[in-house]
PDB file of C-alpha atoms in Angstrom:
ATOM      1  CA  UNK K   1    -107.965 -16.759  -2.234  1.00 51.00           C
ATOM      2  CA  UNK K   2    -108.619 -13.426  -3.956  1.00 55.00           C
ATOM      3  CA  UNK K   3    -109.506 -12.677  -7.572  1.00 69.00           C
ATOM      4  CA  UNK K   4    -107.340  -9.560  -7.431  1.00 81.00           C
ATOM      5  CA  UNK K   5    -103.697  -9.905  -8.314  1.00 91.00           C
ATOM      6  CA  UNK K   6    -101.586  -9.201  -5.250  1.00 96.00           C
ATOM      7  CA  UNK K   7     -97.906  -9.079  -4.383  1.00 97.00           C
ATOM      8  CA  UNK K   8     -96.776  -9.789  -0.823  1.00 98.00           C
ATOM      9  CA  UNK K   9     -93.156  -9.064   0.077  1.00 97.00           C
ATOM     10  CA  UNK K  10     -91.963 -10.467   3.391  1.00 97.00           C
ATOM     11  CA  UNK K  11     -88.790  -9.292   5.111  1.00 96.00           C
ATOM     12  CA  UNK K  12     -87.796 -11.114   8.270  1.00 96.00           C
ATOM     13  CA  UNK K  13     -85.376 -11.327  11.145  1.00 97.00           C
ATOM     14  CA  UNK K  14     -83.430 -14.567  11.331  1.00 96.00           C
ATOM     15  CA  UNK K  15     -85.297 -17.104  13.454  1.00 96.00           C
ATOM     16  CA  UNK K  16     -88.551 -15.118  13.457  1.00 97.00           C
ATOM     17  CA  UNK K  17     -90.496 -17.661  11.425  1.00 97.00           C
ATOM     18  CA  UNK K  18     -90.863 -15.203   8.560  1.00 97.00           C
ATOM     19  CA  UNK K  19     -90.457 -17.833   5.871  1.00 95.00           C
ATOM     20  CA  UNK K  20     -93.106 -20.071   7.451  1.00 97.00           C
ATOM     21  CA  UNK K  21     -95.495 -17.124   7.692  1.00 98.00           C
ATOM     22  CA  UNK K  22     -94.808 -16.137   4.076  1.00 97.00           C
ATOM     23  CA  UNK K  23     -95.484 -19.687   2.935  1.00 97.00           C
ATOM     24  CA  UNK K  24     -98.763 -19.713   4.850  1.00 98.00           C
ATOM     25  CA  UNK K  25     -99.783 -16.411   3.228  1.00 98.00           C
ATOM     26  CA  UNK K  26     -99.173 -17.919  -0.187  1.00 97.00           C
ATOM     27  CA  UNK K  27    -101.530 -20.756   0.751  1.00 97.00           C
ATOM     28  CA  UNK K  28    -104.213 -18.410   2.094  1.00 97.00           C
ATOM     29  CA  UNK K  29    -104.243 -16.254  -1.037  1.00 96.00           C
ATOM     30  CA  UNK K  30    -103.431 -18.958  -3.564  1.00 96.00           C
ATOM     31  CA  UNK K  31    -100.196 -17.227  -4.606  1.00 94.00           C
ATOM     32  CA  UNK K  32     -96.956 -18.541  -6.000  1.00 94.00           C
ATOM     33  CA  UNK K  33     -94.259 -18.670  -3.323  1.00 95.00           C
ATOM     34  CA  UNK K  34     -90.688 -17.564  -4.005  1.00 92.00           C
ATOM     35  CA  UNK K  35     -87.729 -17.838  -1.668  1.00 87.00           C
ATOM     36  CA  UNK K  36     -84.784 -19.969  -2.754  1.00 75.00           C
ATOM     37  CA  UNK K  37     -86.738 -20.592  -5.949  1.00 66.00           C
ATOM     38  CA  UNK K  38     -85.670 -17.110  -7.061  1.00 65.00           C
ATOM     39  CA  UNK K  39     -82.071 -18.278  -7.259  1.00 60.00           C
ATOM     40  CA  UNK K  40     -83.003 -20.819  -9.889  1.00 63.00           C
ATOM     41  CA  UNK K  41     -84.943 -18.197 -11.845  1.00 65.00           C
ATOM     42  CA  UNK K  42     -82.066 -15.726 -11.630  1.00 62.00           C
ATOM     43  CA  UNK K  43     -79.596 -18.383 -12.722  1.00 61.00           C
ATOM     44  CA  UNK K  44     -81.736 -19.114 -15.779  1.00 63.00           C
ATOM     45  CA  UNK K  45     -81.916 -15.406 -16.580  1.00 63.00           C
ATOM     46  CA  UNK K  46     -78.144 -15.002 -16.367  1.00 61.00           C
ATOM     47  CA  UNK K  47     -76.892 -18.308 -17.670  1.00 59.00           C
ATOM     48  CA  UNK K  48     -74.700 -18.693 -14.591  1.00 57.00           C
ATOM     49  CA  UNK K  49     -74.722 -21.392 -11.951  1.00 54.00           C
ATOM     50  CA  UNK K  50     -77.496 -21.458  -9.349  1.00 56.00           C
ATOM     51  CA  UNK K  51     -74.829 -22.425  -6.814  1.00 60.00           C
ATOM     52  CA  UNK K  52     -73.065 -19.108  -7.459  1.00 57.00           C
ATOM     53  CA  UNK K  53     -76.224 -17.143  -6.674  1.00 56.00           C
ATOM     54  CA  UNK K  54     -76.831 -19.235  -3.574  1.00 57.00           C
ATOM     55  CA  UNK K  55     -73.347 -18.547  -2.215  1.00 56.00           C
ATOM     56  CA  UNK K  56     -73.909 -14.786  -2.415  1.00 53.00           C
ATOM     57  CA  UNK K  57     -77.645 -14.653  -1.714  1.00 53.00           C
ATOM     58  CA  UNK K  58     -78.663 -11.522   0.276  1.00 52.00           C
ATOM     59  CA  UNK K  59     -75.082 -10.994   1.417  1.00 52.00           C
ATOM     60  CA  UNK K  60     -73.035  -7.854   1.169  1.00 45.00           C
ATOM     61  CA  UNK K  61     -69.668  -9.251   2.190  1.00 45.00           C
ATOM     62  CA  UNK K  62     -68.935 -10.748  -1.220  1.00 40.00           C
ATOM     63  CA  UNK K  63     -68.860  -7.285  -2.803  1.00 42.00           C
ATOM     64  CA  UNK K  64     -65.424  -6.613  -1.297  1.00 43.00           C
ATOM     65  CA  UNK K  65     -63.808  -9.303  -3.396  1.00 40.00           C
ATOM     66  CA  UNK K  66     -66.078  -9.287  -6.443  1.00 38.00           C
ATOM     67  CA  UNK K  67     -64.016  -6.846  -8.484  1.00 35.00           C
ATOM     68  CA  UNK K  68     -60.864  -8.855  -7.812  1.00 40.00           C
ATOM     69  CA  UNK K  69     -62.396 -12.147  -8.812  1.00 38.00           C
ATOM     70  CA  UNK K  70     -60.400 -14.053 -11.422  1.00 35.00           C
ATOM     71  CA  UNK K  71     -62.108 -16.238 -13.968  1.00 34.00           C
ATOM     72  CA  UNK K  72     -63.232 -19.368 -12.193  1.00 40.00           C
ATOM     73  CA  UNK K  73     -65.249 -22.339 -13.273  1.00 35.00           C
ATOM     74  CA  UNK K  74     -68.180 -23.856 -11.451  1.00 36.00           C
ATOM     75  CA  UNK K  75     -68.616 -26.620 -13.951  1.00 38.00           C
ATOM     76  CA  UNK K  76     -66.569 -27.815 -16.895  1.00 39.00           C
ATOM     77  CA  UNK K  77     -68.466 -25.544 -19.274  1.00 40.00           C
ATOM     78  CA  UNK K  78     -69.325 -22.593 -17.015  1.00 41.00           C
ATOM     79  CA  UNK K  79     -66.857 -19.705 -16.616  1.00 39.00           C
ATOM     80  CA  UNK K  80     -67.451 -16.326 -14.979  1.00 43.00           C
ATOM     81  CA  UNK K  81     -66.081 -13.134 -16.511  1.00 44.00           C
ATOM     82  CA  UNK K  82     -62.964 -11.597 -15.051  1.00 35.00           C
ATOM     83  CA  UNK K  83     -64.607  -8.342 -14.031  1.00 37.00           C
ATOM     84  CA  UNK K  84     -68.093  -9.296 -13.020  1.00 48.00           C
ATOM     85  CA  UNK K  85     -70.024  -6.156 -11.998  1.00 55.00           C
ATOM     86  CA  UNK K  86     -71.281  -6.033  -8.429  1.00 58.00           C
ATOM     87  CA  UNK K  87     -74.604  -4.849  -9.808  1.00 72.00           C
ATOM     88  CA  UNK K  88     -75.051  -7.800 -12.149  1.00 73.00           C
ATOM     89  CA  UNK K  89     -76.173 -10.350  -9.579  1.00 77.00           C
ATOM     90  CA  UNK K  90     -78.771  -7.949  -8.249  1.00 82.00           C
ATOM     91  CA  UNK K  91     -79.936  -7.085 -11.754  1.00 84.00           C
ATOM     92  CA  UNK K  92     -80.398 -10.715 -12.764  1.00 81.00           C
ATOM     93  CA  UNK K  93     -82.363 -11.419  -9.593  1.00 83.00           C
ATOM     94  CA  UNK K  94     -84.446  -8.263 -10.064  1.00 89.00           C
ATOM     95  CA  UNK K  95     -85.446  -9.341 -13.555  1.00 88.00           C
ATOM     96  CA  UNK K  96     -86.414 -12.772 -12.250  1.00 87.00           C
ATOM     97  CA  UNK K  97     -88.550 -11.190  -9.520  1.00 92.00           C
ATOM     98  CA  UNK K  98     -90.314  -8.898 -12.005  1.00 94.00           C
ATOM     99  CA  UNK K  99     -90.947 -11.745 -14.407  1.00 91.00           C
ATOM    100  CA  UNK K 100     -92.489 -13.819 -11.611  1.00 92.00           C
ATOM    101  CA  UNK K 101     -94.623 -10.878 -10.444  1.00 95.00           C
ATOM    102  CA  UNK K 102     -95.834 -10.220 -13.987  1.00 95.00           C
ATOM    103  CA  UNK K 103     -97.104 -13.782 -14.239  1.00 92.00           C
ATOM    104  CA  UNK K 104     -99.573 -13.549 -11.339  1.00 94.00           C
ATOM    105  CA  UNK K 105    -100.037 -13.173  -7.581  1.00 96.00           C
ATOM    106  CA  UNK K 106     -96.860 -13.916  -5.627  1.00 95.00           C
ATOM    107  CA  UNK K 107     -95.322 -13.982  -2.180  1.00 97.00           C
ATOM    108  CA  UNK K 108     -91.627 -13.098  -2.109  1.00 96.00           C
ATOM    109  CA  UNK K 109     -89.283 -13.640   0.822  1.00 94.00           C
ATOM    110  CA  UNK K 110     -86.560 -10.998   1.157  1.00 91.00           C
ATOM    111  CA  UNK K 111     -84.167 -10.129  -1.685  1.00 87.00           C
ATOM    112  CA  UNK K 112     -85.291  -6.477  -1.831  1.00 93.00           C
ATOM    113  CA  UNK K 113     -88.502  -7.497  -3.609  1.00 95.00           C
ATOM    114  CA  UNK K 114     -90.376  -4.661  -1.880  1.00 96.00           C
ATOM    115  CA  UNK K 115     -88.091  -2.150  -3.597  1.00 95.00           C
ATOM    116  CA  UNK K 116     -87.895  -3.952  -6.930  1.00 95.00           C
ATOM    117  CA  UNK K 117     -91.710  -4.139  -7.135  1.00 96.00           C
ATOM    118  CA  UNK K 118     -92.388  -0.723  -5.607  1.00 95.00           C
ATOM    119  CA  UNK K 119     -94.404   0.467  -8.615  1.00 95.00           C
ATOM    120  CA  UNK K 120     -96.625  -2.619  -8.811  1.00 95.00           C
ATOM    121  CA  UNK K 121    -100.271  -2.208  -7.687  1.00 93.00           C
ATOM    122  CA  UNK K 122    -101.774  -4.165  -4.783  1.00 94.00           C
ATOM    123  CA  UNK K 123     -98.363  -4.675  -3.208  1.00 96.00           C
ATOM    124  CA  UNK K 124     -97.998  -5.251   0.538  1.00 97.00           C
ATOM    125  CA  UNK K 125     -94.631  -5.037   2.273  1.00 97.00           C
ATOM    126  CA  UNK K 126     -94.436  -6.927   5.565  1.00 98.00           C
ATOM    127  CA  UNK K 127     -91.616  -7.331   8.081  1.00 98.00           C
ATOM    128  CA  UNK K 128     -91.574 -10.137  10.641  1.00 98.00           C
ATOM    129  CA  UNK K 129     -89.742  -9.610  13.917  1.00 97.00           C
ATOM    130  CA  UNK K 130     -89.535 -11.762  17.048  1.00 97.00           C
ATOM    131  CA  UNK K 131     -88.096 -11.568  20.536  1.00 97.00           C
ATOM    132  CA  UNK K 132     -84.374 -12.332  20.604  1.00 97.00           C
ATOM    133  CA  UNK K 133     -84.783 -15.193  23.070  1.00 97.00           C
ATOM    134  CA  UNK K 134     -87.194 -16.900  20.676  1.00 97.00           C
ATOM    135  CA  UNK K 135     -84.949 -16.344  17.684  1.00 97.00           C
ATOM    136  CA  UNK K 136     -81.901 -17.686  19.491  1.00 98.00           C
ATOM    137  CA  UNK K 137     -83.820 -20.819  20.422  1.00 97.00           C
ATOM    138  CA  UNK K 138     -84.972 -21.358  16.833  1.00 96.00           C
ATOM    139  CA  UNK K 139     -81.508 -20.841  15.345  1.00 97.00           C
ATOM    140  CA  UNK K 140     -79.850 -23.013  18.002  1.00 97.00           C
ATOM    141  CA  UNK K 141     -82.284 -25.840  17.248  1.00 96.00           C
ATOM    142  CA  UNK K 142     -81.799 -25.440  13.515  1.00 94.00           C
ATOM    143  CA  UNK K 143     -78.005 -25.523  13.661  1.00 94.00           C
ATOM    144  CA  UNK K 144     -77.577 -27.760  16.688  1.00 96.00           C
ATOM    145  CA  UNK K 145     -75.489 -25.170  18.514  1.00 96.00           C
ATOM    146  CA  UNK K 146     -75.480 -23.390  21.872  1.00 96.00           C
ATOM    147  CA  UNK K 147     -77.199 -20.056  22.524  1.00 96.00           C
ATOM    148  CA  UNK K 148     -74.019 -17.980  22.278  1.00 96.00           C
ATOM    149  CA  UNK K 149     -73.203 -19.406  18.867  1.00 96.00           C
ATOM    150  CA  UNK K 150     -76.796 -18.894  17.735  1.00 96.00           C
ATOM    151  CA  UNK K 151     -76.613 -15.235  18.771  1.00 96.00           C
ATOM    152  CA  UNK K 152     -73.416 -14.799  16.740  1.00 95.00           C
ATOM    153  CA  UNK K 153     -75.056 -16.429  13.705  1.00 95.00           C
ATOM    154  CA  UNK K 154     -78.010 -14.044  13.998  1.00 96.00           C
ATOM    155  CA  UNK K 155     -75.787 -10.978  14.335  1.00 94.00           C
ATOM    156  CA  UNK K 156     -73.566 -11.957  11.421  1.00 92.00           C
ATOM    157  CA  UNK K 157     -76.413 -12.873   9.085  1.00 91.00           C
ATOM    158  CA  UNK K 158     -78.486  -9.796   9.856  1.00 92.00           C
ATOM    159  CA  UNK K 159     -75.559  -7.429   9.373  1.00 91.00           C
ATOM    160  CA  UNK K 160     -75.188  -8.862   5.878  1.00 88.00           C
ATOM    161  CA  UNK K 161     -78.908  -8.656   5.128  1.00 88.00           C
ATOM    162  CA  UNK K 162     -79.121  -5.074   6.366  1.00 91.00           C
ATOM    163  CA  UNK K 163     -76.098  -3.920   4.350  1.00 89.00           C
ATOM    164  CA  UNK K 164     -77.417  -5.577   1.206  1.00 87.00           C
ATOM    165  CA  UNK K 165     -80.945  -4.168   1.634  1.00 91.00           C
ATOM    166  CA  UNK K 166     -79.860  -0.668   2.653  1.00 93.00           C
ATOM    167  CA  UNK K 167     -77.433  -0.358  -0.263  1.00 90.00           C
ATOM    168  CA  UNK K 168     -79.891  -1.332  -2.972  1.00 90.00           C
ATOM    169  CA  UNK K 169     -83.072   0.267  -1.625  1.00 93.00           C
ATOM    170  CA  UNK K 170     -81.895   3.459   0.067  1.00 92.00           C
ATOM    171  CA  UNK K 171     -84.138   2.426   2.970  1.00 93.00           C
ATOM    172  CA  UNK K 172     -83.306   0.852   6.332  1.00 94.00           C
ATOM    173  CA  UNK K 173     -83.750  -2.883   6.769  1.00 94.00           C
ATOM    174  CA  UNK K 174     -86.091  -3.704   9.639  1.00 93.00           C
ATOM    175  CA  UNK K 175     -87.225  -0.116  10.291  1.00 93.00           C
ATOM    176  CA  UNK K 176     -90.995   0.201  10.396  1.00 90.00           C
ATOM    177  CA  UNK K 177     -91.110   3.123   7.955  1.00 91.00           C
ATOM    178  CA  UNK K 178     -89.699   0.831   5.268  1.00 91.00           C
ATOM    179  CA  UNK K 179     -92.777  -1.435   5.368  1.00 96.00           C
ATOM    180  CA  UNK K 180     -96.565  -1.326   5.405  1.00 96.00           C
ATOM    181  CA  UNK K 181     -96.707  -3.541   8.472  1.00 97.00           C
ATOM    182  CA  UNK K 182     -94.179  -4.808  11.019  1.00 97.00           C
ATOM    183  CA  UNK K 183     -95.263  -7.524  13.432  1.00 97.00           C
ATOM    184  CA  UNK K 184     -93.734  -9.566  16.268  1.00 98.00           C
ATOM    185  CA  UNK K 185     -94.517 -13.214  15.546  1.00 98.00           C
ATOM    186  CA  UNK K 186     -94.053 -14.262  19.170  1.00 97.00           C
ATOM    187  CA  UNK K 187     -97.244 -12.488  20.234  1.00 97.00           C
ATOM    188  CA  UNK K 188     -99.772 -14.455  18.175  1.00 97.00           C
ATOM    189  CA  UNK K 189     -97.601 -17.359  17.044  1.00 97.00           C
ATOM    190  CA  UNK K 190     -96.812 -18.172  13.432  1.00 97.00           C
ATOM    191  CA  UNK K 191    -100.310 -19.234  12.366  1.00 98.00           C
ATOM    192  CA  UNK K 192    -101.973 -16.389  14.241  1.00 98.00           C
ATOM    193  CA  UNK K 193     -99.550 -13.882  12.760  1.00 98.00           C
ATOM    194  CA  UNK K 194    -100.214 -15.178   9.255  1.00 98.00           C
ATOM    195  CA  UNK K 195    -103.970 -14.869   9.766  1.00 98.00           C
ATOM    196  CA  UNK K 196    -103.611 -11.348  11.152  1.00 98.00           C
ATOM    197  CA  UNK K 197    -101.492 -10.265   8.187  1.00 98.00           C
ATOM    198  CA  UNK K 198    -103.969 -11.885   5.802  1.00 98.00           C
ATOM    199  CA  UNK K 199    -106.798  -9.833   7.309  1.00 98.00           C
ATOM    200  CA  UNK K 200    -104.663  -6.693   7.049  1.00 97.00           C
ATOM    201  CA  UNK K 201    -104.183  -7.413   3.348  1.00 97.00           C
ATOM    202  CA  UNK K 202    -107.892  -8.124   2.774  1.00 96.00           C
ATOM    203  CA  UNK K 203    -108.809  -4.847   4.451  1.00 95.00           C
ATOM    204  CA  UNK K 204    -106.158  -3.036   2.423  1.00 94.00           C
ATOM    205  CA  UNK K 205    -107.551  -4.413  -0.831  1.00 92.00           C
ATOM    206  CA  UNK K 206    -111.074  -3.363   0.154  1.00 89.00           C
ATOM    207  CA  UNK K 207    -109.892   0.135   1.051  1.00 89.00           C
ATOM    208  CA  UNK K 208    -108.034   0.448  -2.239  1.00 80.00           C
ATOM    209  CA  UNK K 209    -111.052  -0.744  -4.191  1.00 74.00           C
ATOM    210  CA  UNK K 210    -113.249   1.812  -2.422  1.00 72.00           C
ATOM    211  CA  UNK K 211    -110.738   4.571  -3.117  1.00 68.00           C
ATOM    212  CA  UNK K 212    -110.531   3.617  -6.788  1.00 68.00           C
ATOM    213  CA  UNK K 213    -114.330   3.686  -7.030  1.00 63.00           C
ATOM    214  CA  UNK K 214    -114.641   7.269  -5.857  1.00 55.00           C
TER     215      UNK K 214
END
């Protein structure tokens, strides 16, 4: 745990173990952890249903039909406007992310948090990759499907994530220049990768403190 406030943003390939690593980093540094929890925060910010945010979470494909969406209810007392802006979902989630970051040290998983919090100090942007064979095995086990189906799930999901990220950030999802550190989790394993990233962050904080003291 560190006395300095820090923000850790973790992007990840599907099946890479990125969420597990992010959770471990939150434990190492004593940070709040936000993944699906952000949907609840965003729903509270907007007044809309959490289920609605979950259905469109980190996906680009819903944009095609968003402008044509007719008023629809999710519960007896919850109706969505007829012309819901495609930017509104992102804006609500962005405000929730900023509010969480303002409250203390946090680890965020995905959702363009690295871009949203780009002006925050002591922010570290990490991307977790893994060998395709490993990712296929993880996804196949998770969904109880064969390798071919797992590969299709990975391709479909990552196309959506990349489109969503690229549109809102102006950067390229998964490209090393978009992050402070990109690491293959299959080399050191999930725990080893988390520890390596933690040391990278500690060293980065020390370097920043030295620079500020000059």
